[in-house]
Amino acid sequence: MSENPEQAVLHELGPDGAPKNSWNLTGKNTFKIGRGPTNDIVLPYSWISRKHTMVQRENDGIFHIMDLGSSNGTYLNSKRIHSPAILNNGDLVTLGKTTIRFHQFIENTDQKFDRSELTLDMTVAYIQKEIVTILVCDIHEFTRLSEKLGNNHISKLLQFWTKKVGAIINEHDGLVDKFIGDAVMATWTGGPVGRGARNALRTALEISQATRKIGESVPEIKTPLSIGAAINTGEAMLGNMGLTGHRDSTVIGDVVNVAFRLEAMTEQDEADVVIGEETARHLDNPTKYFTQRSFELKGKTGRINAYACSFAQLAYYLSATAAHSR
Protein backbone atom coordinates (compact mmCIF):
# COMPACT_ATOMS: atom_id res chain seq x y z
CA MET A 1 0.00 0.00 0.00
CA SER A 2 1.49 3.31 -1.07
CA GLU A 3 1.61 5.87 1.73
CA ASN A 4 0.99 9.48 0.69
CA PRO A 5 -0.56 12.52 2.34
CA GLU A 6 -3.72 12.16 0.26
CA GLN A 7 -4.51 8.66 1.50
CA ALA A 8 -6.43 7.50 4.54
CA VAL A 9 -7.56 4.07 5.67
CA LEU A 10 -10.13 2.66 8.07
CA HIS A 11 -9.08 -0.54 9.86
CA GLU A 12 -11.70 -2.73 11.56
CA LEU A 13 -9.98 -4.18 14.61
CA GLY A 14 -10.36 -7.72 15.87
CA PRO A 15 -10.49 -8.81 19.54
CA ASP A 16 -6.68 -8.82 19.66
CA GLY A 17 -6.49 -5.23 18.38
CA ALA A 18 -5.08 -6.28 15.01
CA PRO A 19 -6.76 -5.14 11.76
CA LYS A 20 -9.17 -7.73 10.33
CA ASN A 21 -10.60 -5.58 7.51
CA SER A 22 -9.35 -2.40 5.86
CA TRP A 23 -10.87 0.16 3.50
CA ASN A 24 -9.01 2.85 1.54
CA LEU A 25 -10.75 6.24 1.66
CA THR A 26 -9.91 7.14 -1.93
CA GLY A 27 -11.72 7.78 -5.19
CA LYS A 28 -14.53 9.88 -3.66
CA ASN A 29 -15.16 12.27 -0.80
CA THR A 30 -18.05 10.64 1.07
CA PHE A 31 -18.07 7.15 2.60
CA LYS A 32 -21.24 5.85 4.23
CA ILE A 33 -20.90 3.06 6.78
CA GLY A 34 -23.72 0.76 7.84
CA ARG A 35 -25.35 -2.65 7.73
CA GLY A 36 -27.32 -2.02 4.52
CA PRO A 37 -25.90 -3.23 1.20
CA THR A 38 -25.94 0.23 -0.40
CA ASN A 39 -23.28 1.59 1.97
CA ASP A 40 -19.71 2.15 0.82
CA ILE A 41 -18.46 0.18 3.83
CA VAL A 42 -20.78 -2.65 4.87
CA LEU A 43 -20.58 -3.96 8.45
CA PRO A 44 -23.04 -6.89 8.59
CA TYR A 45 -23.60 -6.92 12.35
CA SER A 46 -26.82 -6.66 14.36
CA TRP A 47 -25.52 -3.72 16.41
CA ILE A 48 -24.83 -1.67 13.28
CA SER A 49 -27.71 0.44 11.89
CA ARG A 50 -28.60 0.23 8.21
CA LYS A 51 -27.16 3.74 7.82
CA HIS A 52 -24.92 4.21 10.81
CA THR A 53 -22.24 6.84 10.23
CA MET A 54 -20.45 8.73 7.48
CA VAL A 55 -16.85 9.79 6.88
CA GLN A 56 -16.24 12.73 4.58
CA ARG A 57 -13.05 14.23 3.15
CA GLU A 58 -12.84 17.99 2.70
CA ASN A 59 -10.81 19.81 0.05
CA ASP A 60 -8.07 20.63 2.56
CA GLY A 61 -7.48 16.93 3.27
CA ILE A 62 -9.25 16.92 6.63
CA PHE A 63 -11.57 13.98 7.28
CA HIS A 64 -14.52 14.20 9.62
CA ILE A 65 -17.16 11.77 10.84
CA MET A 66 -20.83 12.20 11.67
CA ASP A 67 -23.52 9.92 13.01
CA LEU A 68 -26.52 9.29 10.74
CA GLY A 69 -29.10 8.82 13.49
CA SER A 70 -27.93 5.30 14.37
CA SER A 71 -29.50 3.26 17.15
CA ASN A 72 -26.27 2.61 19.10
CA GLY A 73 -24.51 5.88 18.30
CA THR A 74 -21.05 6.74 17.00
CA TYR A 75 -18.24 7.16 19.53
CA LEU A 76 -14.96 8.92 18.78
CA ASN A 77 -12.24 7.99 21.28
CA SER A 78 -14.95 6.76 23.70
CA LYS A 79 -17.02 9.97 23.47
CA ARG A 80 -20.37 9.96 21.73
CA ILE A 81 -20.64 12.48 18.92
CA HIS A 82 -23.82 14.38 18.11
CA SER A 83 -22.40 16.61 15.39
CA PRO A 84 -19.60 16.33 12.79
CA ALA A 85 -16.17 15.73 14.37
CA ILE A 86 -12.68 15.87 12.88
CA LEU A 87 -10.71 12.63 12.56
CA ASN A 88 -7.03 12.62 13.52
CA ASN A 89 -4.50 9.93 12.70
CA GLY A 90 -4.88 7.03 15.14
CA ASP A 91 -8.40 7.94 16.33
CA LEU A 92 -10.65 5.07 17.40
CA VAL A 93 -14.27 4.98 16.24
CA THR A 94 -16.68 2.67 18.08
CA LEU A 95 -19.95 1.50 16.51
CA GLY A 96 -21.67 -0.85 18.93
CA LYS A 97 -19.24 -3.73 19.44
CA THR A 98 -17.12 -2.75 16.42
CA THR A 99 -13.94 -0.69 16.78
CA ILE A 100 -12.37 1.05 13.78
CA ARG A 101 -9.02 2.84 13.70
CA PHE A 102 -8.55 5.84 11.40
CA HIS A 103 -5.12 6.00 9.77
CA GLN A 104 -4.12 8.99 7.64
CA PHE A 105 -0.73 9.03 5.96
CA ILE A 106 0.77 12.41 6.76
CA GLU A 107 4.39 13.56 6.75
CA ASN A 108 4.21 14.80 10.33
CA THR A 109 2.65 11.96 12.30
CA ASP A 110 2.26 14.22 15.31
CA GLN A 111 0.02 16.64 13.42
CA LYS A 112 -3.40 17.07 14.97
CA PHE A 113 -6.32 18.99 13.52
CA ASP A 114 -8.08 21.26 15.99
CA ARG A 115 -11.59 19.88 16.43
CA SER A 116 -12.75 23.18 17.93
CA GLU A 117 -12.34 24.83 14.52
CA LEU A 118 -14.73 22.48 12.76
CA THR A 119 -17.67 24.33 11.27
CA LEU A 120 -20.88 22.55 10.48
CA ASP A 121 -21.28 24.26 7.10
CA MET A 122 -18.72 21.83 5.65
CA THR A 123 -21.46 19.40 4.69
CA VAL A 124 -24.65 21.42 4.78
CA ALA A 125 -26.38 23.37 2.05
CA TYR A 126 -28.11 26.07 4.05
CA ILE A 127 -31.59 27.25 3.15
CA GLN A 128 -32.63 29.91 5.64
CA LYS A 129 -32.42 31.25 9.17
CA GLU A 130 -35.28 30.56 11.54
CA ILE A 131 -36.09 30.91 15.22
CA VAL A 132 -36.29 27.30 16.36
CA THR A 133 -37.32 25.64 19.60
CA ILE A 134 -35.37 22.44 20.20
CA LEU A 135 -36.44 19.57 22.45
CA VAL A 136 -33.91 16.89 23.41
CA CYS A 137 -34.98 13.85 25.45
CA ASP A 138 -32.75 11.02 26.60
CA ILE A 139 -33.47 7.79 28.50
CA HIS A 140 -31.52 7.79 31.77
CA GLU A 141 -29.10 4.96 32.60
CA PHE A 142 -29.55 3.44 29.17
CA THR A 143 -26.05 1.95 29.01
CA ARG A 144 -26.62 -0.02 32.20
CA LEU A 145 -30.01 -1.14 30.91
CA SER A 146 -28.45 -2.29 27.61
CA GLU A 147 -25.89 -4.41 29.42
CA LYS A 148 -28.61 -5.98 31.56
CA LEU A 149 -31.15 -6.75 28.82
CA GLY A 150 -29.01 -7.58 25.79
CA ASN A 151 -29.39 -6.56 22.15
CA ASN A 152 -32.69 -8.28 21.35
CA HIS A 153 -34.67 -6.72 24.20
CA ILE A 154 -33.01 -3.33 23.74
CA SER A 155 -33.89 -3.39 20.05
CA LYS A 156 -37.51 -4.16 20.93
CA LEU A 157 -37.54 -1.36 23.51
CA LEU A 158 -36.13 1.21 21.07
CA GLN A 159 -38.52 0.21 18.31
CA PHE A 160 -41.48 0.71 20.62
CA TRP A 161 -40.08 3.90 22.17
CA THR A 162 -39.22 5.63 18.89
CA LYS A 163 -42.65 4.85 17.42
CA LYS A 164 -44.43 6.18 20.51
CA VAL A 165 -42.21 9.26 20.82
CA GLY A 166 -42.56 10.11 17.15
CA ALA A 167 -46.35 10.03 17.43
CA ILE A 168 -46.30 12.31 20.50
CA ILE A 169 -44.08 14.85 18.76
CA ASN A 170 -46.29 14.90 15.67
CA GLU A 171 -49.40 15.28 17.82
CA HIS A 172 -47.99 18.52 19.22
CA ASP A 173 -47.02 19.97 15.83
CA GLY A 174 -43.33 19.16 16.20
CA LEU A 175 -40.93 17.58 13.75
CA VAL A 176 -38.60 14.71 14.61
CA ASP A 177 -35.17 15.88 13.50
CA LYS A 178 -33.38 12.68 14.49
CA PHE A 179 -33.29 9.72 16.82
CA ILE A 180 -29.83 9.09 18.23
CA GLY A 181 -29.97 5.75 19.97
CA ASP A 182 -31.83 6.38 23.23
CA ALA A 183 -32.27 10.09 22.53
CA VAL A 184 -34.54 12.16 20.31
CA MET A 185 -34.27 15.69 18.99
CA ALA A 186 -37.43 17.48 17.85
CA THR A 187 -38.00 20.98 16.50
CA TRP A 188 -40.73 23.63 16.33
CA THR A 189 -40.47 26.39 13.75
CA GLY A 190 -42.88 28.95 12.35
CA GLY A 191 -45.82 30.52 14.16
CA PRO A 192 -45.59 32.20 17.57
CA VAL A 193 -42.46 31.18 19.45
CA GLY A 194 -44.42 30.89 22.70
CA ARG A 195 -46.78 28.35 21.17
CA GLY A 196 -43.88 26.22 19.95
CA ALA A 197 -42.19 26.42 23.35
CA ARG A 198 -45.35 25.35 25.13
CA ASN A 199 -45.87 22.47 22.68
CA ALA A 200 -42.31 21.35 23.37
CA LEU A 201 -43.04 21.33 27.11
CA ARG A 202 -46.24 19.30 26.59
CA THR A 203 -44.30 16.89 24.41
CA ALA A 204 -41.57 16.41 27.01
CA LEU A 205 -44.16 15.64 29.70
CA GLU A 206 -45.99 13.10 27.54
CA ILE A 207 -42.74 11.41 26.45
CA SER A 208 -41.85 11.07 30.14
CA GLN A 209 -45.23 9.52 30.91
CA ALA A 210 -45.01 7.12 27.96
CA THR A 211 -41.45 6.11 28.85
CA ARG A 212 -42.39 5.27 32.43
CA LYS A 213 -45.16 2.97 31.13
CA ILE A 214 -42.98 1.21 28.59
CA GLY A 215 -42.84 -1.94 30.72
CA GLU A 216 -46.52 -2.54 29.94
CA SER A 217 -45.57 -3.17 26.30
CA VAL A 218 -42.06 -4.54 26.84
CA PRO A 219 -42.41 -7.04 29.74
CA GLU A 220 -38.64 -7.47 30.05
CA ILE A 221 -38.47 -3.94 31.50
CA LYS A 222 -39.10 -4.60 35.18
CA THR A 223 -38.71 -1.07 36.55
CA PRO A 224 -40.10 2.28 35.31
CA LEU A 225 -37.76 4.15 32.97
CA SER A 226 -37.12 7.86 33.22
CA ILE A 227 -35.93 10.54 30.85
CA GLY A 228 -34.24 13.90 31.03
CA ALA A 229 -35.43 16.72 28.78
CA ALA A 230 -34.11 20.09 27.69
CA ILE A 231 -35.83 22.81 25.68
CA ASN A 232 -33.86 25.60 24.07
CA THR A 233 -34.85 28.37 21.66
CA GLY A 234 -32.73 30.45 19.32
CA GLU A 235 -31.72 31.23 15.78
CA ALA A 236 -30.60 28.30 13.65
CA MET A 237 -29.98 27.44 10.04
CA LEU A 238 -32.42 25.06 8.39
CA GLY A 239 -30.64 23.12 5.72
CA ASN A 240 -30.04 19.85 3.93
CA MET A 241 -27.27 17.47 4.92
CA GLY A 242 -25.57 16.46 1.68
CA LEU A 243 -25.33 12.70 1.28
CA THR A 244 -24.62 10.85 -1.91
CA GLY A 245 -27.88 10.50 -3.83
CA HIS A 246 -30.15 12.43 -1.47
CA ARG A 247 -30.33 15.13 1.19
CA ASP A 248 -31.72 14.95 4.71
CA SER A 249 -33.23 18.05 6.32
CA THR A 250 -31.54 19.14 9.52
CA VAL A 251 -31.09 22.07 11.90
CA ILE A 252 -27.65 23.54 12.55
CA GLY A 253 -26.58 26.10 15.14
CA ASP A 254 -25.45 26.82 18.65
CA VAL A 255 -29.04 26.46 19.86
CA VAL A 256 -28.79 22.73 19.08
CA ASN A 257 -25.46 22.23 20.84
CA VAL A 258 -26.70 24.05 23.94
CA ALA A 259 -29.89 21.97 23.99
CA PHE A 260 -27.90 18.72 24.10
CA ARG A 261 -25.59 20.06 26.81
CA LEU A 262 -28.50 21.32 28.91
CA GLU A 263 -30.10 17.88 28.68
CA ALA A 264 -26.89 16.35 30.02
CA MET A 265 -27.32 18.61 33.06
CA THR A 266 -30.58 16.88 34.04
CA GLU A 267 -28.68 14.01 35.65
CA GLN A 268 -25.98 16.19 37.21
CA ASP A 269 -28.47 18.73 38.58
CA GLU A 270 -31.06 16.11 39.58
CA ALA A 271 -33.72 17.92 37.54
CA ASP A 272 -36.09 16.29 35.09
CA VAL A 273 -36.34 19.26 32.75
CA VAL A 274 -33.98 22.15 31.95
CA ILE A 275 -35.41 25.11 30.04
CA GLY A 276 -33.13 27.55 28.26
CA GLU A 277 -33.39 31.22 29.16
CA GLU A 278 -34.63 32.25 25.70
CA THR A 279 -37.37 29.61 25.79
CA ALA A 280 -38.43 30.80 29.26
CA ARG A 281 -38.89 34.35 27.95
CA HIS A 282 -41.76 33.08 25.84
CA LEU A 283 -43.50 31.30 28.73
CA ASP A 284 -45.98 32.65 31.28
CA ASN A 285 -44.29 33.69 34.53
CA PRO A 286 -41.48 31.08 34.53
CA THR A 287 -39.92 32.38 37.76
CA LYS A 288 -43.10 31.49 39.65
CA TYR A 289 -43.12 27.84 38.59
CA PHE A 290 -39.50 26.92 37.81
CA THR A 291 -36.18 27.19 39.64
CA GLN A 292 -33.53 29.46 38.15
CA ARG A 293 -30.18 27.80 37.48
CA SER A 294 -26.89 28.64 35.80
CA PHE A 295 -24.61 26.05 34.25
CA GLU A 296 -21.06 25.83 33.00
CA LEU A 297 -21.30 24.14 29.63
CA LYS A 298 -18.42 22.72 27.64
CA GLY A 299 -17.40 25.04 24.82
CA LYS A 300 -19.21 28.07 26.28
CA THR A 301 -17.56 31.04 27.96
CA GLY A 302 -19.34 32.12 31.11
CA ARG A 303 -22.31 30.47 32.74
CA ILE A 304 -25.56 29.78 30.89
CA ASN A 305 -28.76 30.82 32.63
CA ALA A 306 -31.67 28.40 32.57
CA TYR A 307 -34.63 27.09 34.56
CA ALA A 308 -35.14 23.62 36.02
CA CYS A 309 -38.11 21.63 37.26
CA SER A 310 -39.45 18.15 37.88
CA PHE A 311 -42.04 16.60 35.59
CA ALA A 312 -44.58 17.01 38.40
CA GLN A 313 -43.84 20.75 38.48
CA LEU A 314 -44.06 20.90 34.70
CA ALA A 315 -47.48 19.22 34.75
CA TYR A 316 -48.67 21.72 37.37
CA TYR A 317 -47.36 24.64 35.29
CA LEU A 318 -49.12 23.46 32.12
CA SER A 319 -52.37 23.03 34.04
CA ALA A 320 -52.14 26.35 35.90
CA THR A 321 -51.36 28.39 32.77
CA ALA A 322 -53.64 26.54 30.34
CA ALA A 323 -56.17 29.40 30.18
CA HIS A 324 -53.47 31.91 29.21
CA SER A 325 -52.28 29.77 26.30
CA ARG A 326 -55.58 29.74 24.42
Short mmCIF file of C-alpha atoms in Angstrom, two decimals, residues 4-184:
data_model
loop_
_atom_site.label_atom_id
_atom_site.label_comp_id
_atom_site.label_asym_id
_atom_site.label_seq_id
_atom_site.Cartn_x
_atom_site.Cartn_y
_atom_site.Cartn_z
CA ASN A 4 0.99 9.48 0.69
CA PRO A 5 -0.56 12.52 2.34
CA GLU A 6 -3.72 12.16 0.26
CA GLN A 7 -4.51 8.66 1.50
CA ALA A 8 -6.43 7.50 4.54
CA VAL A 9 -7.56 4.07 5.67
CA LEU A 10 -10.13 2.66 8.07
CA HIS A 11 -9.08 -0.54 9.86
CA GLU A 12 -11.70 -2.73 11.56
CA LEU A 13 -9.98 -4.18 14.61
CA GLY A 14 -10.36 -7.72 15.87
CA PRO A 15 -10.49 -8.81 19.54
CA ASP A 16 -6.68 -8.82 19.66
CA GLY A 17 -6.49 -5.23 18.38
CA ALA A 18 -5.08 -6.28 15.01
CA PRO A 19 -6.76 -5.14 11.76
CA LYS A 20 -9.17 -7.73 10.33
CA ASN A 21 -10.60 -5.58 7.51
CA SER A 22 -9.35 -2.40 5.86
CA TRP A 23 -10.87 0.16 3.50
CA ASN A 24 -9.01 2.85 1.54
CA LEU A 25 -10.75 6.24 1.66
CA THR A 26 -9.91 7.14 -1.93
CA GLY A 27 -11.72 7.78 -5.19
CA LYS A 28 -14.53 9.88 -3.66
CA ASN A 29 -15.16 12.27 -0.80
CA THR A 30 -18.05 10.64 1.07
CA PHE A 31 -18.07 7.15 2.60
CA LYS A 32 -21.24 5.85 4.23
CA ILE A 33 -20.90 3.06 6.78
CA GLY A 34 -23.72 0.76 7.84
CA ARG A 35 -25.35 -2.65 7.73
CA GLY A 36 -27.32 -2.02 4.52
CA PRO A 37 -25.90 -3.23 1.20
CA THR A 38 -25.94 0.23 -0.40
CA ASN A 39 -23.28 1.59 1.97
CA ASP A 40 -19.71 2.15 0.82
CA ILE A 41 -18.46 0.18 3.83
CA VAL A 42 -20.78 -2.65 4.87
CA LEU A 43 -20.58 -3.96 8.45
CA PRO A 44 -23.04 -6.89 8.59
CA TYR A 45 -23.60 -6.92 12.35
CA SER A 46 -26.82 -6.66 14.36
CA TRP A 47 -25.52 -3.72 16.41
CA ILE A 48 -24.83 -1.67 13.28
CA SER A 49 -27.71 0.44 11.89
CA ARG A 50 -28.60 0.23 8.21
CA LYS A 51 -27.16 3.74 7.82
CA HIS A 52 -24.92 4.21 10.81
CA THR A 53 -22.24 6.84 10.23
CA MET A 54 -20.45 8.73 7.48
CA VAL A 55 -16.85 9.79 6.88
CA GLN A 56 -16.24 12.73 4.58
CA ARG A 57 -13.05 14.23 3.15
CA GLU A 58 -12.84 17.99 2.70
CA ASN A 59 -10.81 19.81 0.05
CA ASP A 60 -8.07 20.63 2.56
CA GLY A 61 -7.48 16.93 3.27
CA ILE A 62 -9.25 16.92 6.63
CA PHE A 63 -11.57 13.98 7.28
CA HIS A 64 -14.52 14.20 9.62
CA ILE A 65 -17.16 11.77 10.84
CA MET A 66 -20.83 12.20 11.67
CA ASP A 67 -23.52 9.92 13.01
CA LEU A 68 -26.52 9.29 10.74
CA GLY A 69 -29.10 8.82 13.49
CA SER A 70 -27.93 5.30 14.37
CA SER A 71 -29.50 3.26 17.15
CA ASN A 72 -26.27 2.61 19.10
CA GLY A 73 -24.51 5.88 18.30
CA THR A 74 -21.05 6.74 17.00
CA TYR A 75 -18.24 7.16 19.53
CA LEU A 76 -14.96 8.92 18.78
CA ASN A 77 -12.24 7.99 21.28
CA SER A 78 -14.95 6.76 23.70
CA LYS A 79 -17.02 9.97 23.47
CA ARG A 80 -20.37 9.96 21.73
CA ILE A 81 -20.64 12.48 18.92
CA HIS A 82 -23.82 14.38 18.11
CA SER A 83 -22.40 16.61 15.39
CA PRO A 84 -19.60 16.33 12.79
CA ALA A 85 -16.17 15.73 14.37
CA ILE A 86 -12.68 15.87 12.88
CA LEU A 87 -10.71 12.63 12.56
CA ASN A 88 -7.03 12.62 13.52
CA ASN A 89 -4.50 9.93 12.70
CA GLY A 90 -4.88 7.03 15.14
CA ASP A 91 -8.40 7.94 16.33
CA LEU A 92 -10.65 5.07 17.40
CA VAL A 93 -14.27 4.98 16.24
CA THR A 94 -16.68 2.67 18.08
CA LEU A 95 -19.95 1.50 16.51
CA GLY A 96 -21.67 -0.85 18.93
CA LYS A 97 -19.24 -3.73 19.44
CA THR A 98 -17.12 -2.75 16.42
CA THR A 99 -13.94 -0.69 16.78
CA ILE A 100 -12.37 1.05 13.78
CA ARG A 101 -9.02 2.84 13.70
CA PHE A 102 -8.55 5.84 11.40
CA HIS A 103 -5.12 6.00 9.77
CA GLN A 104 -4.12 8.99 7.64
CA PHE A 105 -0.73 9.03 5.96
CA ILE A 106 0.77 12.41 6.76
CA GLU A 107 4.39 13.56 6.75
CA ASN A 108 4.21 14.80 10.33
CA THR A 109 2.65 11.96 12.30
CA ASP A 110 2.26 14.22 15.31
CA GLN A 111 0.02 16.64 13.42
CA LYS A 112 -3.40 17.07 14.97
CA PHE A 113 -6.32 18.99 13.52
CA ASP A 114 -8.08 21.26 15.99
CA ARG A 115 -11.59 19.88 16.43
CA SER A 116 -12.75 23.18 17.93
CA GLU A 117 -12.34 24.83 14.52
CA LEU A 118 -14.73 22.48 12.76
CA THR A 119 -17.67 24.33 11.27
CA LEU A 120 -20.88 22.55 10.48
CA ASP A 121 -21.28 24.26 7.10
CA MET A 122 -18.72 21.83 5.65
CA THR A 123 -21.46 19.40 4.69
CA VAL A 124 -24.65 21.42 4.78
CA ALA A 125 -26.38 23.37 2.05
CA TYR A 126 -28.11 26.07 4.05
CA ILE A 127 -31.59 27.25 3.15
CA GLN A 128 -32.63 29.91 5.64
CA LYS A 129 -32.42 31.25 9.17
CA GLU A 130 -35.28 30.56 11.54
CA ILE A 131 -36.09 30.91 15.22
CA VAL A 132 -36.29 27.30 16.36
CA THR A 133 -37.32 25.64 19.60
CA ILE A 134 -35.37 22.44 20.20
CA LEU A 135 -36.44 19.57 22.45
CA VAL A 136 -33.91 16.89 23.41
CA CYS A 137 -34.98 13.85 25.45
CA ASP A 138 -32.75 11.02 26.60
CA ILE A 139 -33.47 7.79 28.50
CA HIS A 140 -31.52 7.79 31.77
CA GLU A 141 -29.10 4.96 32.60
CA PHE A 142 -29.55 3.44 29.17
CA THR A 143 -26.05 1.95 29.01
CA ARG A 144 -26.62 -0.02 32.20
CA LEU A 145 -30.01 -1.14 30.91
CA SER A 146 -28.45 -2.29 27.61
CA GLU A 147 -25.89 -4.41 29.42
CA LYS A 148 -28.61 -5.98 31.56
CA LEU A 149 -31.15 -6.75 28.82
CA GLY A 150 -29.01 -7.58 25.79
CA ASN A 151 -29.39 -6.56 22.15
CA ASN A 152 -32.69 -8.28 21.35
CA HIS A 153 -34.67 -6.72 24.20
CA ILE A 154 -33.01 -3.33 23.74
CA SER A 155 -33.89 -3.39 20.05
CA LYS A 156 -37.51 -4.16 20.93
CA LEU A 157 -37.54 -1.36 23.51
CA LEU A 158 -36.13 1.21 21.07
CA GLN A 159 -38.52 0.21 18.31
CA PHE A 160 -41.48 0.71 20.62
CA TRP A 161 -40.08 3.90 22.17
CA THR A 162 -39.22 5.63 18.89
CA LYS A 163 -42.65 4.85 17.42
CA LYS A 164 -44.43 6.18 20.51
CA VAL A 165 -42.21 9.26 20.82
CA GLY A 166 -42.56 10.11 17.15
CA ALA A 167 -46.35 10.03 17.43
CA ILE A 168 -46.30 12.31 20.50
CA ILE A 169 -44.08 14.85 18.76
CA ASN A 170 -46.29 14.90 15.67
CA GLU A 171 -49.40 15.28 17.82
CA HIS A 172 -47.99 18.52 19.22
CA ASP A 173 -47.02 19.97 15.83
CA GLY A 174 -43.33 19.16 16.20
CA LEU A 175 -40.93 17.58 13.75
CA VAL A 176 -38.60 14.71 14.61
CA ASP A 177 -35.17 15.88 13.50
CA LYS A 178 -33.38 12.68 14.49
CA PHE A 179 -33.29 9.72 16.82
CA ILE A 180 -29.83 9.09 18.23
CA GLY A 181 -29.97 5.75 19.97
CA ASP A 182 -31.83 6.38 23.23
CA ALA A 183 -32.27 10.09 22.53
CA VAL A 184 -34.54 12.16 20.31
#
